mmCIF file of C-alpha atoms in Angstrom:
data_model
loop_
_atom_site.group_PDB
_atom_site.id
_atom_site.type_symbol
_atom_site.label_atom_id
_atom_site.label_comp_id
_atom_site.label_asym_id
_atom_site.label_seq_id
_atom_site.Cartn_x
_atom_site.Cartn_y
_atom_site.Cartn_z
ATOM 1 C CA MET A 1114 -15.945 35.327 5.680
ATOM 2 C CA SER A 1115 -13.467 36.759 3.216
ATOM 3 C CA PRO A 1116 -11.620 34.496 0.769
ATOM 4 C CA THR A 1117 -7.957 33.818 1.326
ATOM 5 C CA PRO A 1118 -5.626 35.923 -0.800
ATOM 6 C CA PHE A 1119 -3.555 32.917 -1.936
ATOM 7 C CA ILE A 1120 -6.336 30.676 -3.294
ATOM 8 C CA ASN A 1121 -8.536 31.805 -6.139
ATOM 9 C CA PRO A 1122 -11.925 30.186 -5.401
ATOM 10 C CA THR A 1123 -12.945 30.242 -9.069
ATOM 11 C CA SER A 1124 -9.957 28.196 -10.267
ATOM 12 C CA PHE A 1125 -9.158 26.120 -7.167
ATOM 13 C CA GLN A 1126 -10.216 22.509 -7.622
ATOM 14 C CA PRO A 1127 -12.159 21.033 -4.708
ATOM 15 C CA ALA A 1128 -11.442 17.570 -3.371
ATOM 16 C CA LYS A 1129 -11.783 14.902 -6.029
ATOM 17 C CA PHE A 1130 -13.888 12.680 -3.834
ATOM 18 C CA GLY A 1131 -17.364 13.141 -2.531
ATOM 19 C CA THR A 1132 -18.119 9.601 -1.500
ATOM 20 C CA ILE A 1133 -16.303 6.835 0.300
ATOM 21 C CA ALA A 1134 -16.128 4.848 -2.942
ATOM 22 C CA SER A 1135 -14.290 7.611 -4.782
ATOM 23 C CA LEU A 1136 -11.936 8.053 -1.812
ATOM 24 C CA LEU A 1137 -11.146 4.332 -1.881
ATOM 25 C CA ASN A 1138 -10.635 4.557 -5.639
ATOM 26 C CA LEU A 1139 -7.965 7.216 -5.097
ATOM 27 C CA ILE A 1140 -6.155 5.811 -2.059
ATOM 28 C CA THR A 1141 -6.187 2.042 -2.532
ATOM 29 C CA PRO A 1142 -4.079 1.739 -5.711
ATOM 30 C CA VAL A 1143 -1.415 4.014 -4.246
ATOM 31 C CA LEU A 1144 -1.229 1.955 -1.057
ATOM 32 C CA MET A 1145 -1.099 -1.327 -2.993
ATOM 33 C CA ILE A 1146 1.741 -0.112 -5.189
ATOM 34 C CA GLY A 1147 3.617 1.259 -2.165
ATOM 35 C CA GLY A 1148 3.194 -2.028 -0.310
ATOM 36 C CA GLY A 1149 4.444 -3.972 -3.325
ATOM 37 C CA ILE A 1150 7.521 -1.763 -3.599
ATOM 38 C CA ILE A 1151 8.287 -2.222 0.098
ATOM 39 C CA PHE A 1152 7.810 -6.007 -0.229
ATOM 40 C CA PHE A 1153 10.170 -6.119 -3.199
ATOM 41 C CA GLY A 1154 12.734 -4.006 -1.328
ATOM 42 C CA MET A 1155 12.598 -6.293 1.708
ATOM 43 C CA ILE A 1156 13.110 -9.393 -0.454
ATOM 44 C CA VAL A 1157 16.064 -7.810 -2.263
ATOM 45 C CA TYR A 1158 17.580 -6.663 1.049
ATOM 46 C CA ALA A 1159 17.142 -10.123 2.595
ATOM 47 C CA GLY A 1160 18.745 -11.691 -0.481
ATOM 48 C CA PHE A 1161 21.673 -9.295 -0.200
ATOM 49 C CA LEU A 1162 22.089 -10.173 3.478
ATOM 50 C CA TYR A 1163 21.880 -13.890 2.656
ATOM 51 C CA ILE A 1164 24.638 -13.591 0.066
ATOM 52 C CA ASN A 1165 26.865 -11.719 2.526
ATOM 53 C CA SER A 1166 26.037 -13.826 5.617
ATOM 54 C CA GLN A 1167 28.913 -16.268 5.000
ATOM 55 C CA GLY A 1168 26.906 -19.107 6.540
ATOM 56 C CA LYS A 1169 26.774 -17.683 10.077
ATOM 57 C CA THR A 1170 23.849 -19.223 11.946
ATOM 58 C CA GLU A 1171 22.828 -16.052 13.804
ATOM 59 C CA ASN A 1172 22.731 -14.050 10.572
ATOM 60 C CA LEU A 1173 20.741 -16.753 8.801
ATOM 61 C CA LYS A 1174 18.088 -16.662 11.544
ATOM 62 C CA LYS A 1175 17.713 -12.885 11.158
ATOM 63 C CA ILE A 1176 17.468 -13.238 7.387
ATOM 64 C CA GLN A 1177 14.871 -15.982 7.719
ATOM 65 C CA GLN A 1178 12.836 -13.723 10.015
ATOM 66 C CA LEU A 1179 13.069 -10.907 7.475
ATOM 67 C CA PHE A 1180 11.794 -13.210 4.712
ATOM 68 C CA ILE A 1181 8.921 -14.373 6.923
ATOM 69 C CA TYR A 1182 7.957 -10.797 7.856
ATOM 70 C CA ALA A 1183 8.055 -9.757 4.199
ATOM 71 C CA ILE A 1184 5.785 -12.629 3.204
ATOM 72 C CA ILE A 1185 3.392 -11.950 6.103
ATOM 73 C CA GLY A 1186 3.237 -8.294 5.058
ATOM 74 C CA PHE A 1187 2.510 -9.287 1.473
ATOM 75 C CA VAL A 1188 -0.280 -11.605 2.630
ATOM 76 C CA VAL A 1189 -1.758 -8.762 4.711
ATOM 77 C CA ILE A 1190 -1.648 -6.426 1.700
ATOM 78 C CA LEU A 1191 -3.235 -9.042 -0.534
ATOM 79 C CA SER A 1192 -5.965 -9.842 1.977
ATOM 80 C CA SER A 1193 -6.732 -6.139 2.480
ATOM 81 C CA PHE A 1194 -7.092 -5.810 -1.284
ATOM 82 C CA LEU A 1195 -9.579 -8.678 -1.299
ATOM 83 C CA VAL A 1196 -11.507 -7.242 1.668
ATOM 84 C CA ILE A 1197 -11.802 -3.861 -0.047
ATOM 85 C CA ARG A 1198 -13.063 -5.551 -3.215
ATOM 86 C CA LEU A 1199 -15.560 -7.566 -1.166
ATOM 87 C CA LEU A 1200 -16.816 -4.458 0.640
ATOM 88 C CA GLY A 1201 -17.194 -2.727 -2.710
ATOM 89 C CA VAL A 1202 -19.430 -5.535 -3.927
ATOM 90 C CA ILE A 1203 -21.412 -5.773 -0.671
ATOM 91 C CA PHE A 1204 -22.123 -2.042 -0.439
ATOM 92 C CA ASN A 1205 -22.520 -1.612 -4.201
ATOM 93 C CA LEU A 1206 -19.827 1.061 -4.426
ATOM 94 C CA GLY A 1207 -19.484 0.647 -8.150
ATOM 95 C CA PRO A 1208 -16.518 -0.597 -10.130
ATOM 96 C CA LEU A 1209 -13.193 -0.112 -8.409
ATOM 97 C CA PRO A 1210 -10.276 0.757 -10.716
ATOM 98 C CA PHE A 1211 -8.106 -2.188 -9.720
#
């Protein structure tokens, strides 16, 4: 099998993970930060809608739903963080960076 002409095999870095623990160490913080940014954006958007709703009942119900969904999403993110930490302790994956 000949090497590809675009990738120099002597200088190309292989994947930075060889175990599940190192893969989790790379992916989990990125997902947590992304989830937090989305949560913050949903709260800001719901607040903006609340300010501009002018007291209309139908708009307030939609805004309340948006707040509830944002909080449920945050709870899911937080619980997934705790589950990943628990699995790291159970399977002795070593210290996780978060």
